mmCIF file of C-alpha atoms and ligand atoms in Angstrom:
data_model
loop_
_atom_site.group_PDB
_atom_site.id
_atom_site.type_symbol
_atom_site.label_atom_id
_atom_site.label_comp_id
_atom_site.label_asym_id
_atom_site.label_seq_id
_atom_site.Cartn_x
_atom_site.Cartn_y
_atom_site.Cartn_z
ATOM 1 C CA UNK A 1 -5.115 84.031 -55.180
ATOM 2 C CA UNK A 2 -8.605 84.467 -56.733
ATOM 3 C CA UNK A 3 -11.611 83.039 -54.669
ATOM 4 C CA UNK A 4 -13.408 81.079 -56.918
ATOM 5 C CA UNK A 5 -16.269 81.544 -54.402
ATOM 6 C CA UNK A 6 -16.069 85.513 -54.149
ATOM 7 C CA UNK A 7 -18.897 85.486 -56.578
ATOM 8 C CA UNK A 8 -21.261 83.617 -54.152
ATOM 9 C CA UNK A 9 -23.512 86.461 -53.248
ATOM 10 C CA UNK A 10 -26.088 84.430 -50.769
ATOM 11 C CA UNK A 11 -25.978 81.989 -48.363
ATOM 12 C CA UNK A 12 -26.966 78.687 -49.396
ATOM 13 C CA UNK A 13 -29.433 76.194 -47.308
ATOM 14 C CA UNK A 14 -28.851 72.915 -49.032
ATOM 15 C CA UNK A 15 -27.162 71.649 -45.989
ATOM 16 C CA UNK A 16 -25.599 72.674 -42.886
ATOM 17 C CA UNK A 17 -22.334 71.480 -43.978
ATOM 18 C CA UNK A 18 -22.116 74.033 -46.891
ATOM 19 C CA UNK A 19 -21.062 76.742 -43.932
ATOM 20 C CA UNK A 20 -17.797 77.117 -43.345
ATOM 21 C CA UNK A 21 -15.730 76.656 -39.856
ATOM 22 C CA UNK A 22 -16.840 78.645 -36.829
ATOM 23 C CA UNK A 23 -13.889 80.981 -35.420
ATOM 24 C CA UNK A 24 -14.034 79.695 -32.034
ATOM 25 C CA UNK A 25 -13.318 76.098 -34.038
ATOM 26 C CA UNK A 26 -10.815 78.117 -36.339
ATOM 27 C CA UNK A 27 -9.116 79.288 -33.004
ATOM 28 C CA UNK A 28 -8.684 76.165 -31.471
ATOM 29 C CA UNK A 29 -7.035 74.336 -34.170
ATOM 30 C CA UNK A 30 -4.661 77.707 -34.629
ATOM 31 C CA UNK A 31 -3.743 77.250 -30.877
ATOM 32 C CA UNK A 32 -2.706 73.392 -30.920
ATOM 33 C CA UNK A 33 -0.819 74.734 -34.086
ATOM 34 C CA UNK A 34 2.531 75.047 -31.879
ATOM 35 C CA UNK A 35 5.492 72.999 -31.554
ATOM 36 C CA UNK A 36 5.715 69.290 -31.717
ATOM 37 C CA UNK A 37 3.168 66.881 -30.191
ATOM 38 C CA UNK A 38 2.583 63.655 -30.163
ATOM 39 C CA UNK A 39 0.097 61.241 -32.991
ATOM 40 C CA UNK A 40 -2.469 59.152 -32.673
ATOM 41 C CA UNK A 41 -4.730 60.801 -30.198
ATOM 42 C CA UNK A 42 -1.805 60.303 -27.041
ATOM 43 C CA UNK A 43 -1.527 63.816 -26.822
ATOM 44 C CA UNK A 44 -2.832 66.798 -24.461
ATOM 45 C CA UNK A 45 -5.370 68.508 -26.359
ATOM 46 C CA UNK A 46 -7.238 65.172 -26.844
ATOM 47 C CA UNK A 47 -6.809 64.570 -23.169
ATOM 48 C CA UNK A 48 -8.567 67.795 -22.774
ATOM 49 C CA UNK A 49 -11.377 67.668 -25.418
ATOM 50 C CA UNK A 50 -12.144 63.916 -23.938
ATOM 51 C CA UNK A 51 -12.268 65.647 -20.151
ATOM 52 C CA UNK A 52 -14.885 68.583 -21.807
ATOM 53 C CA UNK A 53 -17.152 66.006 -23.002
ATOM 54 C CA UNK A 54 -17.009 63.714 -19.470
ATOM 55 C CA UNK A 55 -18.264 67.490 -17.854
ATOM 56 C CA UNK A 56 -20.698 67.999 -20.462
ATOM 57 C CA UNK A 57 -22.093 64.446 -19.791
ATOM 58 C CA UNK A 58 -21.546 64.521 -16.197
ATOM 59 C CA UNK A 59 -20.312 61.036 -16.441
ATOM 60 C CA UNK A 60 -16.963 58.670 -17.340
ATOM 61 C CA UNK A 61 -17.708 58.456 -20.592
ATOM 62 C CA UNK A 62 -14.791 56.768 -22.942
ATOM 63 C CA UNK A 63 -14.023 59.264 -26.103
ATOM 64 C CA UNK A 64 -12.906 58.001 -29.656
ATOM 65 C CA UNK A 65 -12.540 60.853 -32.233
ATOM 66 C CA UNK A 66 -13.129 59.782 -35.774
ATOM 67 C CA UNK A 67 -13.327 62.113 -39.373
ATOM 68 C CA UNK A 68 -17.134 61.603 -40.531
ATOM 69 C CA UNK A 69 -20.817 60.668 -38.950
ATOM 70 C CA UNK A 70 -20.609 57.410 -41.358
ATOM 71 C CA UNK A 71 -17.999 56.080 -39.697
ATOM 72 C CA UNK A 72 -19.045 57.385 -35.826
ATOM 73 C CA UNK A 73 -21.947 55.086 -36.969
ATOM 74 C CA UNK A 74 -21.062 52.062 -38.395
ATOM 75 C CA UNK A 75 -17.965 51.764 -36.500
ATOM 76 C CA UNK A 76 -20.261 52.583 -32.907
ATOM 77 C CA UNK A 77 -22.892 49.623 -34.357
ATOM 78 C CA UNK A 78 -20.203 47.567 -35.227
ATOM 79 C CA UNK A 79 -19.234 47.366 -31.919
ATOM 80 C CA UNK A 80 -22.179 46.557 -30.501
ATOM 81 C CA UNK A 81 -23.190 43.389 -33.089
ATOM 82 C CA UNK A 82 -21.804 40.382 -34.447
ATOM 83 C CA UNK A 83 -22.471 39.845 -38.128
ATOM 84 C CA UNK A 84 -25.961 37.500 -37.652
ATOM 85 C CA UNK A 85 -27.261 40.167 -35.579
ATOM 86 C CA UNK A 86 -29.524 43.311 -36.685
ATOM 87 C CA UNK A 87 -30.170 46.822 -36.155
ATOM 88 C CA UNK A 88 -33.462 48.622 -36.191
ATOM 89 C CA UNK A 89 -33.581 51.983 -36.969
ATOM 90 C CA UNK A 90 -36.674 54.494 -38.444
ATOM 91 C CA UNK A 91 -36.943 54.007 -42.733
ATOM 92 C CA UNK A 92 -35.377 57.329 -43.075
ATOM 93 C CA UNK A 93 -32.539 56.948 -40.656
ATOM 94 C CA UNK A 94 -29.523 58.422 -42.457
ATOM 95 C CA UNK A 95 -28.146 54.800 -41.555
ATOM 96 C CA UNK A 96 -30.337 53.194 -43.795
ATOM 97 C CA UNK A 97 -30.422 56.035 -46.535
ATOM 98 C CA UNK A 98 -27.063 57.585 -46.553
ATOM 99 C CA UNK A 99 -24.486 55.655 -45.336
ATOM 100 C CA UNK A 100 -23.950 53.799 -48.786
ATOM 101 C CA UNK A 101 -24.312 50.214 -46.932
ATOM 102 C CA UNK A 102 -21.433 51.117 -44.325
ATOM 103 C CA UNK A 103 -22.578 49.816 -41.149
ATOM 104 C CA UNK A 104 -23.382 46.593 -42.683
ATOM 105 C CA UNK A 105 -20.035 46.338 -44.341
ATOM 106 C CA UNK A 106 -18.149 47.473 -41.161
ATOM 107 C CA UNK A 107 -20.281 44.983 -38.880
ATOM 108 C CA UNK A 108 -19.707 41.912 -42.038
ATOM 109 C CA UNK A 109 -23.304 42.065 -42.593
ATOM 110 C CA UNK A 110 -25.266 43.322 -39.372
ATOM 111 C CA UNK A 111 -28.663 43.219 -41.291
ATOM 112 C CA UNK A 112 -30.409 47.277 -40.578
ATOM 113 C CA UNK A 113 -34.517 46.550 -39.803
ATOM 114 C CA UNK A 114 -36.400 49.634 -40.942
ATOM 115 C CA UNK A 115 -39.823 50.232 -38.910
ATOM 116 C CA UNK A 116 -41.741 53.613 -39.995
ATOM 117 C CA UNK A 117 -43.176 56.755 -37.958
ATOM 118 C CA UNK A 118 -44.753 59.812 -38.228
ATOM 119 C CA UNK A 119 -42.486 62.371 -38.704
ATOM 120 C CA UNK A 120 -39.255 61.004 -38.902
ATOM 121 C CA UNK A 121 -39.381 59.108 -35.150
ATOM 122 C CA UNK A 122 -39.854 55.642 -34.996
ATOM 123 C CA UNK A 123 -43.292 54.019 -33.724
ATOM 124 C CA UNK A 124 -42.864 51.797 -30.761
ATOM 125 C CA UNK A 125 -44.990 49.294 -31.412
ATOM 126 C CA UNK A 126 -43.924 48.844 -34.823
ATOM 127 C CA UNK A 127 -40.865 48.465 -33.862
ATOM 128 C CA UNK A 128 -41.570 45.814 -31.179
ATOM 129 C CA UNK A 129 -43.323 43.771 -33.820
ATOM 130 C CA UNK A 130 -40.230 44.071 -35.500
ATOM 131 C CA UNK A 131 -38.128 42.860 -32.926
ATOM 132 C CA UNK A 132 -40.683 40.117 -31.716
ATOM 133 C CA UNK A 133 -42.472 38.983 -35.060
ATOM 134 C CA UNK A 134 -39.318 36.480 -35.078
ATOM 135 C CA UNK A 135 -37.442 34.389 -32.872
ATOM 136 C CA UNK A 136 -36.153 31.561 -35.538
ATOM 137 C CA UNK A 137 -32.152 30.627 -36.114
ATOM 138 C CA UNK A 138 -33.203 32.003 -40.066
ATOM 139 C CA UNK A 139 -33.770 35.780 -38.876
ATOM 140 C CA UNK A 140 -31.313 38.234 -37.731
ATOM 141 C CA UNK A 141 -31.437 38.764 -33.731
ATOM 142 C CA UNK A 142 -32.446 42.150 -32.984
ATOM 143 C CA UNK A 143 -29.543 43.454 -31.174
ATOM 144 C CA UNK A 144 -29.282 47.561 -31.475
ATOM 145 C CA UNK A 145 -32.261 50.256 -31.682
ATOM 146 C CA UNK A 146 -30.481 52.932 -33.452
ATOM 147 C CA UNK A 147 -31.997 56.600 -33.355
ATOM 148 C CA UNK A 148 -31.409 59.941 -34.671
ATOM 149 C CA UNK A 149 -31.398 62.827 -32.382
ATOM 150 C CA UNK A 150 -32.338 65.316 -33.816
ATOM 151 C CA UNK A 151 -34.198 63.099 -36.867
ATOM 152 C CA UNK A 152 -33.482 63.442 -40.656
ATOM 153 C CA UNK A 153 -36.616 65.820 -40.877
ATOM 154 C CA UNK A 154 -35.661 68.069 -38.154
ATOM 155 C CA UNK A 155 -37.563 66.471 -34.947
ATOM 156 C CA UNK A 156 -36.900 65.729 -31.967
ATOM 157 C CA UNK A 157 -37.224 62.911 -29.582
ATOM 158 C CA UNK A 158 -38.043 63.782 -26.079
ATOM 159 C CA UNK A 159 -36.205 62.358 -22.995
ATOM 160 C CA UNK A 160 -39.088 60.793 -22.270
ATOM 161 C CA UNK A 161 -39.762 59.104 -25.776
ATOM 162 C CA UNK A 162 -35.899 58.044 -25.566
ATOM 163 C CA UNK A 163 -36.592 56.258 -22.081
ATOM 164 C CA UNK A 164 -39.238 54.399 -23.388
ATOM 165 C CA UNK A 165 -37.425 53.457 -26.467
ATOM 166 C CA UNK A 166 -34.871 52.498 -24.422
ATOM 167 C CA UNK A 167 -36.640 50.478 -22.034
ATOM 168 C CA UNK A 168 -38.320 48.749 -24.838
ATOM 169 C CA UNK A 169 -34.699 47.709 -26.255
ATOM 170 C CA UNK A 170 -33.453 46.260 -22.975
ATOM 171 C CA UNK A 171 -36.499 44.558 -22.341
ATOM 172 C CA UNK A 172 -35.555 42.584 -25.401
ATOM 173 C CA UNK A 173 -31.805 42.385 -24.023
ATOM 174 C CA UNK A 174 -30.753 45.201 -26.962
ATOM 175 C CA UNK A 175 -28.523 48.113 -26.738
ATOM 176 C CA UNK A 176 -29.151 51.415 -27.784
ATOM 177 C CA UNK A 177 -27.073 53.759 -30.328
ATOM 178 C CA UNK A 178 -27.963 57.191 -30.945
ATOM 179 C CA UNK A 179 -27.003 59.073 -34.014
ATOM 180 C CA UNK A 180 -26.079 62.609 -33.225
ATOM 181 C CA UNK A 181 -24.710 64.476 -36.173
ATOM 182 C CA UNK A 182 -27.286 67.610 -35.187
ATOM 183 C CA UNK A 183 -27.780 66.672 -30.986
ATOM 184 C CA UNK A 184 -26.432 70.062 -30.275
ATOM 185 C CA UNK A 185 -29.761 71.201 -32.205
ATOM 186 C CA UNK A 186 -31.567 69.124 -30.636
ATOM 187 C CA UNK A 187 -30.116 70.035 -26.546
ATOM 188 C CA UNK A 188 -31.274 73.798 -27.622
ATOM 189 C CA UNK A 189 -34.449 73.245 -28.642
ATOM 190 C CA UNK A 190 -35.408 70.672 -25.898
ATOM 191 C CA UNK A 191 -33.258 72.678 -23.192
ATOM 192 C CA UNK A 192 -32.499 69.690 -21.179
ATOM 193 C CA UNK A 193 -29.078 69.006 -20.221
ATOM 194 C CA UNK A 194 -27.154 66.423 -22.387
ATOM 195 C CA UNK A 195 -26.800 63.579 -19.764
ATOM 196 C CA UNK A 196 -30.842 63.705 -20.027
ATOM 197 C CA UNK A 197 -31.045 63.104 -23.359
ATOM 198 C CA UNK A 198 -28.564 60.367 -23.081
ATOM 199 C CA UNK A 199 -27.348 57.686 -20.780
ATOM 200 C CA UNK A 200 -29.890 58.919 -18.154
ATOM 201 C CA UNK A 201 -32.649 58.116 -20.787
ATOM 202 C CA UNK A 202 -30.863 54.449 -21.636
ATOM 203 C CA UNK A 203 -28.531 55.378 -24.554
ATOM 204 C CA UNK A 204 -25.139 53.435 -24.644
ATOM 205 C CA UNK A 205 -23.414 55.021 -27.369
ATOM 206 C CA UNK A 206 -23.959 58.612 -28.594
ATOM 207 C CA UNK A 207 -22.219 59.378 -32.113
ATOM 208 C CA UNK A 208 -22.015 63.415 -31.596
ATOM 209 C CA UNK A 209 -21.723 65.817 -34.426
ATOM 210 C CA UNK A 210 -19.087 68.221 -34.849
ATOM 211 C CA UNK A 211 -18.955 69.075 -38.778
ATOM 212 C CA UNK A 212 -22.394 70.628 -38.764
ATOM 213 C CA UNK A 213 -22.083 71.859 -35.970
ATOM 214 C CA UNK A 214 -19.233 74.844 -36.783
ATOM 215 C CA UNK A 215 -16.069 72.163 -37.184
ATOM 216 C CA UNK A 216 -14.122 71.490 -39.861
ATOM 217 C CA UNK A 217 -13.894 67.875 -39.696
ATOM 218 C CA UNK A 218 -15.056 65.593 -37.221
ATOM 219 C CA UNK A 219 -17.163 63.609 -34.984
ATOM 220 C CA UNK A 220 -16.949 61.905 -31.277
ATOM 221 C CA UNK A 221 -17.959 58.899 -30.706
ATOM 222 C CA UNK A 222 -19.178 58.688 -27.039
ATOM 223 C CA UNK A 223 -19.213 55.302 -24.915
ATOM 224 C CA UNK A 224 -21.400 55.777 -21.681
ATOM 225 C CA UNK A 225 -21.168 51.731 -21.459
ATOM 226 C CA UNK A 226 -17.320 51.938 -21.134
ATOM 227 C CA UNK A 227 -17.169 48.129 -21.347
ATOM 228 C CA UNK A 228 -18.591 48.560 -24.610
ATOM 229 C CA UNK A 229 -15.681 50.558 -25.868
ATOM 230 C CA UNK A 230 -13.177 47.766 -25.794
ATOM 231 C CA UNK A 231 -10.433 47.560 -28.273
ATOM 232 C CA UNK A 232 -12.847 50.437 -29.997
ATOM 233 C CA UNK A 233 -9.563 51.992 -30.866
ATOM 234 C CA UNK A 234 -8.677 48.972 -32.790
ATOM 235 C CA UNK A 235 -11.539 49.460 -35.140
ATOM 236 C CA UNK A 236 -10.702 52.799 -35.464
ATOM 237 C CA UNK A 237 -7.229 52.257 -36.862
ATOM 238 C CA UNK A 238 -7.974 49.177 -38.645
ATOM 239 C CA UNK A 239 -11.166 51.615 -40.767
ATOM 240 C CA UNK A 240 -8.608 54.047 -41.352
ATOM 241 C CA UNK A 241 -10.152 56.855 -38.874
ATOM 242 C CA UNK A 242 -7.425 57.125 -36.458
ATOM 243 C CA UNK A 243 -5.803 60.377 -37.212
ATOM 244 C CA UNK A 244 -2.285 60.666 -37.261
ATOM 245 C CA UNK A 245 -2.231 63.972 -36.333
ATOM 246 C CA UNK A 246 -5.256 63.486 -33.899
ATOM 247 C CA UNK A 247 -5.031 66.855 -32.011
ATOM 248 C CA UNK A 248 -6.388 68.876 -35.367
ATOM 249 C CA UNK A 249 -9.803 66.619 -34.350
ATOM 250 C CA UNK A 250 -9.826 66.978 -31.423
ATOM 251 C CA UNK A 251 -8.693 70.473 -30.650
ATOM 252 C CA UNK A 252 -11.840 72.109 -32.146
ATOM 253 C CA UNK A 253 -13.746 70.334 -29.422
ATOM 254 C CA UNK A 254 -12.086 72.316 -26.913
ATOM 255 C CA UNK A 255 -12.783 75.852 -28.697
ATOM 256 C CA UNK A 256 -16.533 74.845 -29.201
ATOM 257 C CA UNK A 257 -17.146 72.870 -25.608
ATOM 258 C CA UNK A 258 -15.269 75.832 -23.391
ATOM 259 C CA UNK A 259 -16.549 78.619 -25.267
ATOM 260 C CA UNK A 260 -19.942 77.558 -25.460
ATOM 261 C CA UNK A 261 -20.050 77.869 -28.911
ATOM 262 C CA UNK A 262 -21.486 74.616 -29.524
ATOM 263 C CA UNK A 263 -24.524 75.471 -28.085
ATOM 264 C CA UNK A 264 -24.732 79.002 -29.590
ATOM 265 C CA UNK A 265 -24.053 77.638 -33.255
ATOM 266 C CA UNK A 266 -27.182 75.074 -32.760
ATOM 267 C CA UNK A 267 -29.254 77.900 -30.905
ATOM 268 C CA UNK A 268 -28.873 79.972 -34.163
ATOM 269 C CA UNK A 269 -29.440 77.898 -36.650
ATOM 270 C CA UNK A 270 -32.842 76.779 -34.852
ATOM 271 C CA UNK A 271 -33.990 80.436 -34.554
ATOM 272 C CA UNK A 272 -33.263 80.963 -38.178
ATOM 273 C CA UNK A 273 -35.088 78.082 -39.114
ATOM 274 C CA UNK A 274 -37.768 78.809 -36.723
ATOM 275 C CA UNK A 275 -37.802 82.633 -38.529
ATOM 276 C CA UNK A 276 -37.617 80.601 -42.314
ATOM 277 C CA UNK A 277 -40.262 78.406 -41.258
ATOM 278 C CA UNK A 278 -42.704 81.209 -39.880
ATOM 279 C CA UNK A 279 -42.459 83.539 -43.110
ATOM 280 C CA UNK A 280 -43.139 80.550 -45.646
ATOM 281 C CA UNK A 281 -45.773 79.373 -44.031
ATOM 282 C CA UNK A 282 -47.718 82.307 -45.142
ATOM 283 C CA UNK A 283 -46.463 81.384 -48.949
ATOM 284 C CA UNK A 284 -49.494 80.581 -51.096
ATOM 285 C CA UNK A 285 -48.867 77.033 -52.211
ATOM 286 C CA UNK A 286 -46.143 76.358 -50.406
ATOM 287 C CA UNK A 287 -46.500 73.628 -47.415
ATOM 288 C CA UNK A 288 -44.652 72.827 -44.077
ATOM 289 C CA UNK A 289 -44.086 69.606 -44.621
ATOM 290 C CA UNK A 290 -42.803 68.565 -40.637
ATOM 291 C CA UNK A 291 -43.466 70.429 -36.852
ATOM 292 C CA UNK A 292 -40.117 72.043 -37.334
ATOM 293 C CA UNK A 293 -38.056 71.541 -33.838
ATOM 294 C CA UNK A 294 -34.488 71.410 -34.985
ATOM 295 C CA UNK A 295 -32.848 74.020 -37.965
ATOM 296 C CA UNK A 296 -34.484 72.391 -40.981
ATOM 297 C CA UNK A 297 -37.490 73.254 -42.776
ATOM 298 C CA UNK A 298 -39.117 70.693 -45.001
ATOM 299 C CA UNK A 299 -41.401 72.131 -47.162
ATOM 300 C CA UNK A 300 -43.746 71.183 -50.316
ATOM 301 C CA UNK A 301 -44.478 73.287 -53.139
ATOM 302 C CA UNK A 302 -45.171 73.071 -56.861
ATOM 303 C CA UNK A 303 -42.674 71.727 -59.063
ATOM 304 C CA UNK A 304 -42.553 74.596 -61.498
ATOM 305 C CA UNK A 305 -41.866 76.643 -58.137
ATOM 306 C CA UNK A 306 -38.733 74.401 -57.086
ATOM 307 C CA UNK A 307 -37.637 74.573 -60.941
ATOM 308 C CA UNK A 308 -38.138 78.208 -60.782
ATOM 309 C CA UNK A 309 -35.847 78.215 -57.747
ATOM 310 C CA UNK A 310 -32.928 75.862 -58.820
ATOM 311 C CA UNK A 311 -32.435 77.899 -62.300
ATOM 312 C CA UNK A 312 -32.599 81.523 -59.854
ATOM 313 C CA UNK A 313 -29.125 79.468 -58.784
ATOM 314 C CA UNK A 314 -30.683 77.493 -55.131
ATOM 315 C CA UNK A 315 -29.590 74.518 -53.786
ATOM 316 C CA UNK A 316 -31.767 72.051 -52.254
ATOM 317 C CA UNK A 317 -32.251 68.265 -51.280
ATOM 318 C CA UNK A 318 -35.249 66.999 -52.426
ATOM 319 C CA UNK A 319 -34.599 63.301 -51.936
ATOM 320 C CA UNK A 320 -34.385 63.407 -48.046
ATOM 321 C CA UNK A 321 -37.762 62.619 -45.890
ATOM 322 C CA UNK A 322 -40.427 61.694 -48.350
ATOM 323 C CA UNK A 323 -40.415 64.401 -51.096
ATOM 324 C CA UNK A 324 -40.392 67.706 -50.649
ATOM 325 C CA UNK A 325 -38.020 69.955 -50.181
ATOM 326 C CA UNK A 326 -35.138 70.535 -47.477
ATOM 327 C CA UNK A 327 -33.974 73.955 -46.529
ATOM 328 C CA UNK A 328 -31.419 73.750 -43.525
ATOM 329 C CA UNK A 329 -29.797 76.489 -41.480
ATOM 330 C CA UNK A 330 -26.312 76.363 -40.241
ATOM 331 C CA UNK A 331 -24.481 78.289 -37.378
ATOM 332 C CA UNK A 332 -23.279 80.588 -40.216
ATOM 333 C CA UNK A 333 -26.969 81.412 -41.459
ATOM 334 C CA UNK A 334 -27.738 85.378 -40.857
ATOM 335 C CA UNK A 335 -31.293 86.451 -41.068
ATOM 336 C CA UNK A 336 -30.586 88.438 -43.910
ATOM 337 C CA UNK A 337 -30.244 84.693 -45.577
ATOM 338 C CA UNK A 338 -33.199 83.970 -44.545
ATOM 339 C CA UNK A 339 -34.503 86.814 -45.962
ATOM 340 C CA UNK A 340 -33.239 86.111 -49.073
ATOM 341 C CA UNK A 341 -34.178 82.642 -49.822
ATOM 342 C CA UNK A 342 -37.883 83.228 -48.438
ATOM 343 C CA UNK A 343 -37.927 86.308 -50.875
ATOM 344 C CA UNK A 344 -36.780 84.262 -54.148
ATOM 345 C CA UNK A 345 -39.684 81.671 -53.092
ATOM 346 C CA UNK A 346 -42.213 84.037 -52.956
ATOM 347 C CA UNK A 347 -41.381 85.280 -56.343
ATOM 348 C CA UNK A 348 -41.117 81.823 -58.057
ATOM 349 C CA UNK A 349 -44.570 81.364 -56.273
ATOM 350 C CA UNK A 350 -46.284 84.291 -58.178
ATOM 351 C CA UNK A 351 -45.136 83.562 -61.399
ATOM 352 C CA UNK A 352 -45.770 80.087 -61.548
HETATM 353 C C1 LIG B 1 -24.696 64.405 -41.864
HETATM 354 C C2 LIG B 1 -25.235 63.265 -41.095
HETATM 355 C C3 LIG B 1 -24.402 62.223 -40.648
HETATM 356 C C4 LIG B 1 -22.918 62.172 -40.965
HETATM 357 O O1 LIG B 1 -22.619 62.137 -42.293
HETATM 358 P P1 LIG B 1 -21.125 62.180 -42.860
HETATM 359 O O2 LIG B 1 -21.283 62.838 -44.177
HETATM 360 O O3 LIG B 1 -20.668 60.776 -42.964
HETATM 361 O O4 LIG B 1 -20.287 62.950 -41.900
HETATM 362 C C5 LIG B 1 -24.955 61.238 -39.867
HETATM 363 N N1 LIG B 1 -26.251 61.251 -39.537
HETATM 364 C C6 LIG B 1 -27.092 62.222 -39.939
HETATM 365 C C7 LIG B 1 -28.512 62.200 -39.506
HETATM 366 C C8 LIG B 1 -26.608 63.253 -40.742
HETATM 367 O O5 LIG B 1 -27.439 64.212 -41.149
#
């Protein structure tokens, strides 16, 4: 059968889900591939994948499996608000800007506060004015501080910014959610161990990424308040992400969690952003937008140079952030790639 893709010569770095599935991912699901075995998650690969993540947290975590970061999200916040509640979260939290309304819909109207920051991470006095500016019947209660680890624009919160975000939220009696589609990204370039970044630092639930992260398809939601995780499988089921044939979701856990792989995929895209970042920096005209800590570069350049770009046949998100544009590496992301893109910039630099 023809590939209709075969023509693809480069790599491209619109997103990090463009890349395909990691083999050790690819593996994984090939080995659960045997026999029959039970549905809906009661089965022993799930068993296992749930046990991987308990060691990689060092704690009794309680493990749901769902297929996309939307749902890990609204599903996790709808657990954690009734409808006349609210969530804050940063302005360009891909909650507010992505999620097409979902975790309002799936919380029947859990109102999302936005508070702004400098580079993608919340301020924390803005968002205590948020939560404190009212305490009337006619304003939603404040009820979850929802953060992105690591942010839309390729930061990174430290443990020690989580803690005090944290601390902040239980002060006012709120619970904390954090959204971790690229965390693995964010564990490499911080090097601290996951349980740091995490419930040590005050984080109830953790939504972790496994699509961009090598995976095919997707994402764990992670309960370090186990009380908070009841009748969580309930939800699930009722939003149409419990997977009949679970073990395809969660098998790929196992193959990236024992292998390592996880961490590797993350540690390469960073470099090659790190690499992207470093050679168009010394672009005339062209701008780092962000300090880049994850495996996105945000950059700003002249329009006729991202014209000049798109019609050489690039793809790029320019509506993410504020402006600009977004070039993100994946696990699959070779420095030849890199090479590539940085060398079709340069040229739509000098000639417009
Ligand atoms: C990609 C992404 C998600 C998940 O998106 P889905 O397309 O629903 O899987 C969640 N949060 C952030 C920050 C993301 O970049």
């Amino acid at each position: 059968m023809e590939n209709p893709h075969q023509k693809q010569m480069y790599n491209q770095f619109a997103s990090d889900n463009y890349a395909g599935i990691c083999p050790e991912a690819w593996e994984a699901m090939q080995a659960a591939n045997v026999g029959y075995v039970s549905s809906y998650g009661d089965d022993p690969w799930t068993e296992r994948a749930c046990e991987h993540l308990r060691q990689v947290f060092e704690t009794e975590c309680q493990v749901f499996f769902v297929f996309n970061g939307t749902a890990a999200n609204s599903l996790a916040l709808a657990s954690l608000c009734r409808s006349y509640h609210s969530v804050i979260c940063h302005e360009l939290a891909h909650v507010e800007t992505d999620e097409c309304g979902a975790p309002e819909f799936f919380s029947n109207g859990t109102k999302l506060l936005h508070v702004d920051g400098p580079c993608g991470k919340f301020d924390l006095a803005e968002v205590e004015r948020v939560i404190t500016r009212r305490s009337d019947i006619h304003y939603p209660r404040p009820k979850v501080l929802s953060l992105t680890q690591a942010t839309e624009v390729g930061t990174v919160y430290t443990p020690d910014e989580i803690r005090a975000a944290s601390e902040l939220a239980k002060r006012y009696g709120m619970r904390v959610q954090m959204d971790g589609a690229r965390f693995a990204n964010a564990v490499v370039s911080l090097d601290v161990a996951p349980a740091e970044m995490t419930w040590r630092a005050g984080v109830d639930v953790l939504c972790l990424g496994g699509a961009k992260n090598g995976m095919a398809i997707g994402e764990a939601v992670v309960f370090f308040d186990r009380e908070l995780a009841r009748e969580f499988d309930y939800r699930c089921k009722q939003a149409g992400q419990l997977a009949s044939k679970m073990r395809f979701i969660s098998a790929p856990w196992i193959g990236l969690l024992e292998s390592g792989a996880w961490l590797k995929n993350a540690r390469r895209a960073n470099h090659h952003a790190a690499v992207l970042e470093q050679l168009l920096a010394g672009i005339e005209g062209v701008h780092i937008m962000y300090p880049r800590q994850a495996n996105s570069v945000f950059v700003e350049m002249p329009e006729a140079v991202a014209a000049a770009l798109r019609s050489a046949g690039w793809n790029f998100y320019s509506f993410i952030g504020s402006g600009g544009a977004r070039f993100m590496c994946s696990w699959q992301t070779t420095e030849q790639d890199v090479l590539q893109l940085v060398d079709a910039i340069r040229s739509a630099a000098l000639v417009s």
